[in-house]
Structures are given as structure tokens and as C-alpha cells.
Short mmCIF file of C-alpha atoms in Angstrom, two decimals:
data_model
loop_
_atom_site.label_atom_id
_atom_site.label_comp_id
_atom_site.label_asym_id
_atom_site.label_seq_id
_atom_site.Cartn_x
_atom_site.Cartn_y
_atom_site.Cartn_z
CA MET A 1 76.78 126.78 101.68
CA GLY A 2 75.47 123.84 99.84
CA VAL A 3 76.51 122.07 95.97
CA LYS A 4 75.73 123.32 92.40
CA ILE A 5 75.48 120.45 90.33
CA THR A 6 75.78 121.24 86.93
CA GLN A 7 76.61 118.52 83.13
CA ASP A 8 77.88 118.46 80.56
CA GLY A 9 77.22 115.71 77.91
CA VAL A 10 77.98 112.63 79.29
CA GLU A 11 79.78 114.43 82.75
CA CYS A 12 79.23 115.96 85.99
CA THR A 13 80.09 118.47 88.00
CA ALA A 14 79.55 118.61 91.75
CA LEU A 15 80.66 122.44 92.69
CA LEU A 16 80.72 122.11 96.13
CA GLU A 17 80.47 125.14 98.60
CA GLY A 18 81.30 127.10 102.32
CA ASP A 19 82.05 124.62 105.32
CA ILE A 20 82.35 120.80 104.66
CA ASP A 21 81.39 119.79 108.03
CA HIS A 22 79.52 116.32 109.14
CA HIS A 23 76.58 118.30 109.34
CA THR A 24 76.63 119.92 106.05
CA ALA A 25 78.31 116.19 104.03
CA LYS A 26 74.94 115.01 104.21
CA LEU A 27 72.73 117.57 102.20
CA ILE A 28 76.34 117.75 99.80
CA ARG A 29 75.82 113.39 99.32
CA GLU A 30 72.04 113.09 99.62
CA ALA A 31 72.37 115.66 96.48
CA ILE A 32 74.89 114.01 94.39
CA ASP A 33 73.67 110.77 95.27
CA ASP A 34 70.19 111.62 93.80
CA TYR A 35 71.96 113.50 90.59
CA ILE A 36 74.58 110.59 89.05
CA THR A 37 71.16 107.32 90.03
CA LYS A 38 68.87 109.87 87.65
CA LYS A 39 71.58 110.67 85.51
CA ARG A 40 74.47 107.94 85.69
CA PRO A 41 77.08 110.58 84.31
CA SER A 42 80.43 108.71 83.17
CA THR A 43 82.17 111.73 84.79
CA LEU A 44 81.26 113.12 87.62
CA TYR A 45 83.77 115.61 89.08
CA LEU A 46 83.78 116.96 92.73
CA ASP A 47 85.10 120.70 92.88
CA PHE A 48 86.52 121.93 96.16
CA GLY A 49 87.45 125.10 94.45
CA ARG A 50 84.55 127.17 96.65
CA VAL A 51 85.20 124.86 99.65
CA ARG A 52 85.85 126.95 103.28
CA PHE A 53 86.60 124.68 105.61
CA MET A 54 86.94 121.00 105.56
CA ASP A 55 86.62 118.73 107.75
CA SER A 56 87.51 114.72 107.79
CA SER A 57 83.51 114.60 106.76
CA GLY A 58 84.70 116.09 103.56
CA ILE A 59 86.19 112.36 102.63
CA GLY A 60 83.75 110.05 103.78
CA LEU A 61 82.31 112.50 101.56
CA ILE A 62 84.72 111.26 98.95
CA MET A 63 85.13 107.94 99.59
CA GLY A 64 81.52 106.79 99.55
CA ARG A 65 80.85 109.04 96.35
CA TYR A 66 83.77 107.36 94.54
CA LYS A 67 81.83 103.55 95.60
CA ASN A 68 78.53 104.87 93.79
CA ILE A 69 79.94 106.75 91.18
CA LYS A 70 82.10 103.11 90.07
CA LEU A 71 79.29 101.32 90.97
CA LEU A 72 77.52 103.20 88.28
CA GLY A 73 80.44 102.51 85.40
CA GLY A 74 81.81 106.05 85.76
CA GLU A 75 84.92 107.81 87.43
CA LEU A 76 85.43 110.79 90.40
CA TRP A 77 87.98 113.01 89.98
CA VAL A 78 88.30 115.37 92.74
CA VAL A 79 89.83 119.26 91.25
CA GLY A 80 90.45 122.48 92.77
CA ALA A 81 91.81 121.49 96.70
CA SER A 82 93.13 124.31 98.71
CA ASP A 83 96.37 123.45 100.42
CA SER A 84 94.70 122.72 103.41
CA THR A 85 91.87 120.92 101.94
CA LYS A 86 95.24 118.42 100.51
CA ARG A 87 96.39 117.74 103.92
CA ILE A 88 93.28 115.26 105.23
CA ILE A 89 93.06 114.33 101.34
CA LYS A 90 97.04 113.29 102.57
CA LEU A 91 96.35 112.06 105.92
CA SER A 92 93.20 109.57 104.71
CA GLY A 93 95.91 107.90 102.33
CA LEU A 94 92.94 108.75 99.49
CA GLY A 95 94.88 109.91 96.73
CA ALA A 96 96.49 105.94 96.34
CA LEU A 97 93.17 105.92 94.45
CA GLY A 98 93.95 108.52 91.44
CA VAL A 99 90.72 110.57 91.99
CA MET A 100 93.69 113.70 92.23
CA LYS A 101 93.75 116.89 89.54
CA GLU A 102 94.88 119.91 90.15
CA GLU A 103 92.00 120.42 87.19
CA ARG A 104 89.96 119.83 84.94
CA MET B 1 100.43 128.71 135.01
CA LYS B 2 97.83 131.03 134.74
CA SER B 3 95.61 131.60 132.02
CA ILE B 4 95.67 135.28 130.52
CA ASN B 5 91.88 134.43 129.49
CA GLU B 6 89.29 131.98 129.51
CA MET B 7 85.85 130.71 128.08
CA LYS B 8 83.22 128.56 128.11
CA LEU B 9 80.28 126.98 126.13
CA GLU B 10 77.49 125.01 125.82
CA PHE B 11 75.09 124.51 123.08
CA ALA B 12 72.97 120.80 122.10
CA SER B 13 74.27 117.46 120.24
CA ARG B 14 72.43 118.67 116.87
CA SER B 15 74.56 118.54 113.94
CA SER B 16 73.81 122.75 112.97
CA ASN B 17 75.81 123.47 115.83
CA GLU B 18 79.31 121.75 114.50
CA GLY B 19 80.47 125.17 112.73
CA PHE B 20 79.09 127.38 115.38
CA ALA B 21 81.42 125.23 117.95
CA ARG B 22 84.65 125.94 115.26
CA SER B 23 83.56 129.50 114.91
CA SER B 24 83.99 130.35 118.19
CA ILE B 25 87.17 128.99 118.87
CA ALA B 26 88.73 130.17 115.91
CA ALA B 27 87.39 133.50 116.72
CA PHE B 28 87.77 133.22 120.87
CA VAL B 29 92.30 131.55 119.66
CA SER B 30 92.69 134.75 117.29
CA GLN B 31 93.71 137.13 120.37
CA LEU B 32 96.98 135.02 120.28
CA ASP B 33 97.13 136.30 116.28
CA PRO B 34 97.88 133.11 115.44
CA THR B 35 98.33 132.66 111.42
CA ILE B 36 95.37 131.43 109.17
CA SER B 37 97.48 127.68 109.36
CA GLU B 38 97.66 127.47 112.51
CA LEU B 39 93.60 128.58 113.24
CA ALA B 40 92.38 126.24 109.95
CA ASP B 41 94.22 123.44 112.39
CA ILE B 42 92.34 124.38 115.51
CA LYS B 43 89.10 124.64 113.62
CA THR B 44 89.45 121.28 111.94
CA ALA B 45 90.46 119.53 115.16
CA VAL B 46 87.53 121.28 117.28
CA SER B 47 85.21 119.88 114.33
CA GLU B 48 86.61 117.06 114.87
CA ALA B 49 86.45 116.16 118.11
CA VAL B 50 82.83 118.33 118.22
CA THR B 51 81.74 115.94 115.24
CA ASN B 52 82.97 112.54 117.77
CA CYS B 53 80.73 114.11 120.97
CA ILE B 54 77.35 114.00 118.47
CA VAL B 55 78.27 110.85 116.40
CA HIS B 56 79.17 109.03 119.25
CA GLY B 57 78.33 110.41 122.57
CA TYR B 58 75.17 111.57 121.88
CA SER B 59 74.20 109.07 119.40
CA LYS B 60 70.74 108.07 120.13
CA THR B 61 69.90 111.09 122.82
CA LEU B 62 70.39 114.99 122.42
CA GLY B 63 72.89 116.31 125.05
CA VAL B 64 75.03 119.21 126.11
CA ILE B 65 78.65 119.54 124.94
CA SER B 66 80.82 121.70 126.63
CA VAL B 67 83.48 122.88 124.73
CA THR B 68 86.73 125.07 126.99
CA ALA B 69 89.20 126.52 125.71
CA GLN B 70 92.39 128.60 128.44
CA ILE B 71 94.93 130.58 126.20
CA PHE B 72 99.06 130.94 127.43
CA GLU B 73 101.79 133.18 126.55
CA ASN B 74 101.69 130.94 123.08
CA ARG B 75 99.93 128.28 123.59
CA VAL B 76 95.96 127.65 123.68
CA ILE B 77 94.60 124.64 125.49
CA ILE B 78 90.38 123.22 124.45
CA ARG B 79 88.48 121.03 126.21
CA VAL B 80 86.37 119.34 124.65
CA ARG B 81 83.74 117.51 126.28
CA ASP B 82 79.17 115.43 126.48
CA ARG B 83 78.24 113.26 128.69
CA GLY B 84 77.14 110.63 126.67
CA CYS B 85 78.01 106.55 125.96
CA GLY B 86 81.60 106.96 126.56
CA ILE B 87 84.13 105.07 125.10
CA PRO B 88 85.21 101.73 125.66
CA ASN B 89 88.69 101.08 124.09
CA VAL B 90 90.20 104.30 123.59
CA ASP B 91 92.98 102.92 121.50
CA GLN B 92 90.83 101.00 119.39
CA ALA B 93 88.82 104.37 118.66
CA MET B 94 91.88 106.67 118.10
CA GLU B 95 93.30 103.51 115.63
CA PRO B 96 93.36 105.21 111.71
CA LEU B 97 89.92 104.49 110.20
CA PHE B 98 88.36 102.62 113.25
CA THR B 99 85.09 104.22 113.33
CA THR B 100 81.65 102.90 114.38
CA GLY B 101 80.22 105.88 112.54
CA GLY B 102 78.97 103.67 109.63
CA GLU B 103 80.18 104.03 106.10
CA GLU B 104 80.21 107.54 105.24
CA ARG B 105 82.51 108.31 108.00
CA SER B 106 85.80 107.83 107.48
CA GLY B 107 87.35 106.80 110.88
CA LEU B 108 89.90 110.48 110.59
CA GLY B 109 88.86 111.77 113.19
CA PHE B 110 91.65 111.64 115.80
CA ALA B 111 94.01 110.99 113.13
CA VAL B 112 93.68 114.59 111.94
CA MET B 113 93.54 116.19 115.42
CA GLN B 114 96.63 114.49 116.25
CA SER B 115 98.15 115.80 113.06
CA PHE B 116 97.12 118.95 113.30
CA MET B 117 97.51 119.82 117.06
CA ASP B 118 100.21 118.80 119.37
CA SER B 119 99.01 117.07 122.23
CA VAL B 120 95.56 114.93 122.15
CA LYS B 121 94.12 113.81 125.00
CA VAL B 122 91.67 111.57 125.89
CA SER B 123 89.72 110.58 128.57
CA SER B 124 86.48 108.57 128.45
CA ARG B 125 84.33 106.47 130.80
CA PRO B 126 81.27 104.14 129.31
CA ASP B 127 78.27 106.44 130.49
CA LYS B 128 80.13 109.13 131.93
CA GLY B 129 81.11 110.97 128.84
CA THR B 130 84.25 111.56 126.72
CA THR B 131 86.46 114.78 127.44
CA VAL B 132 89.69 115.66 124.88
CA ILE B 133 92.11 117.79 125.74
CA LEU B 134 93.38 119.39 122.38
CA GLU B 135 96.83 121.31 122.69
CA LYS B 136 98.57 123.56 120.40
CA ASN B 137 101.82 125.95 120.36
CA ILE B 138 100.92 129.41 118.84
CA ILE B 139 104.11 130.92 118.10
CA PRO B 140 104.82 133.82 118.75
CA ARG B 141 104.92 136.50 115.44
CA MET B 142 108.07 139.39 115.20
CA SER B 143 105.65 141.93 114.84
CA LYS B 144 104.59 141.00 118.66
CA VAL B 145 107.57 141.90 119.52
CA GLY B 146 107.72 144.48 122.27
CA CYS B 147 103.25 145.23 121.50
CA PRO B 148 102.54 143.81 125.48
CA SER B 149 98.19 143.38 125.00
#
């Protein structure tokens, strides 16, 4: 459960793991915001490949990070989302931001 | 109609219990042999309802959340209840994207419940609490035919 953040040049990847709910989203959010504020990556990948469960807290997590990375002049991509994660993203209308990518 | 089986959970309104609540309900509902997708829908809806109790019902206090589940031949009814502050305007609260939970809340909790369950009913009274009733039909699978339990 949690997040592992790795950097490759100006791109960084936040590998999300386990369950994303209101409880875990707070910890994940703080870790990512702390990292991007310090390192200022030009691209942030949110990798959902190891997420087993996500509720609408995951939408808040994506929206908030999207806003923050934009403020820092970077861009955000969502990768590796499972079908059930995609269902919630679709319901939220987040797809309209054009942040979904099948692969990096 | 009489249920085949029923259960009740009570737990403190701490966010660390969100996972406990949805996993417990999923384990109980598994008796009906739901598909992975049906089970994921139920877990997500329960997670949303329980999160609402914690974020809204008991935003300023620690309280008790109760979750009951009743299973019928091909249906599950789940009640998620708090004795918190209540919702002043239920119709408004159920509108997609409406939230009083601050920037990191998407306002999609009820929209997710409605999308993933067959019926969502909310009753609430200010200062008395809120009950959300979630219902879902579980389609019987062919494998269960002729195997009464």
C-alpha cells in the first residue's frame, strides 16, 4: 500500500500500489506533492498498474495532482489503469482532460 | 421476504476502517458467488458510503458507523448508517460534483453508488444521522443450478 516515486531525467513516475481510498489517498497525495514541489519534474506519470482497488478518492487524487503539476509548469499522465479504475475515471469526466495513456 | 443470511458490523469512524468495512462486506456477499465485477461494484459503493460517514457525518467528532448486510437468493441489501450531523439537503448532496468536503473530494460518491448499484436510497435528519441503503441484484450463475446450498 502506498506510492513509490522514481525519477528519470525530467520525468517522474509515481507507482501507486494497493488500495486507493480516502484513507490512503491522503498519504499518497502528501508524498507526491512533497516530491514535485522539490524536484519540479516536467512530466509526472501516475502509474495505476499495481492498484487493486480505487474509489472516487482516486479521482480527487488525480485532479489535485493535475492542478498542482500544471501550476509548476509540468504535465500529468495517467497510465496502467485497470478496467474498474477506468470505469470510475469515465464516470468522473476526467477523460476530457486528455490525461489517459495506455502505456508510457 | 426473509433473508437467507444477515450480518452487522459496528466500528469507529476512523479512515483506517474504510478498507476493513468494504472487505468485510465483500467476504460476506461472496456467499452468493458474485462475479469479480459485481463484487468490485459492491466494494466501491460501500467504500463511498462509509467515507461519507467519516468525512461528512462525523467531520468534527469520532462516532460509530454501523453496516448491515442482508442477502437474498439473488439480491443483496446493505445499510450504512451514522448518527452524525445529517444532510440538510439530500437532493443537492446527491448531485454529481456537489461536495462540501473540500478540494480533494471529487463530489462523486453518490454518483458512483448509483452507477454501481441497482438502487440507492438516502434518509437523513439533521443532528440525528444518515442511512444509505444500497441494493444490488446478483445474477445467479449457471454453475449454481442444481446445487442448492
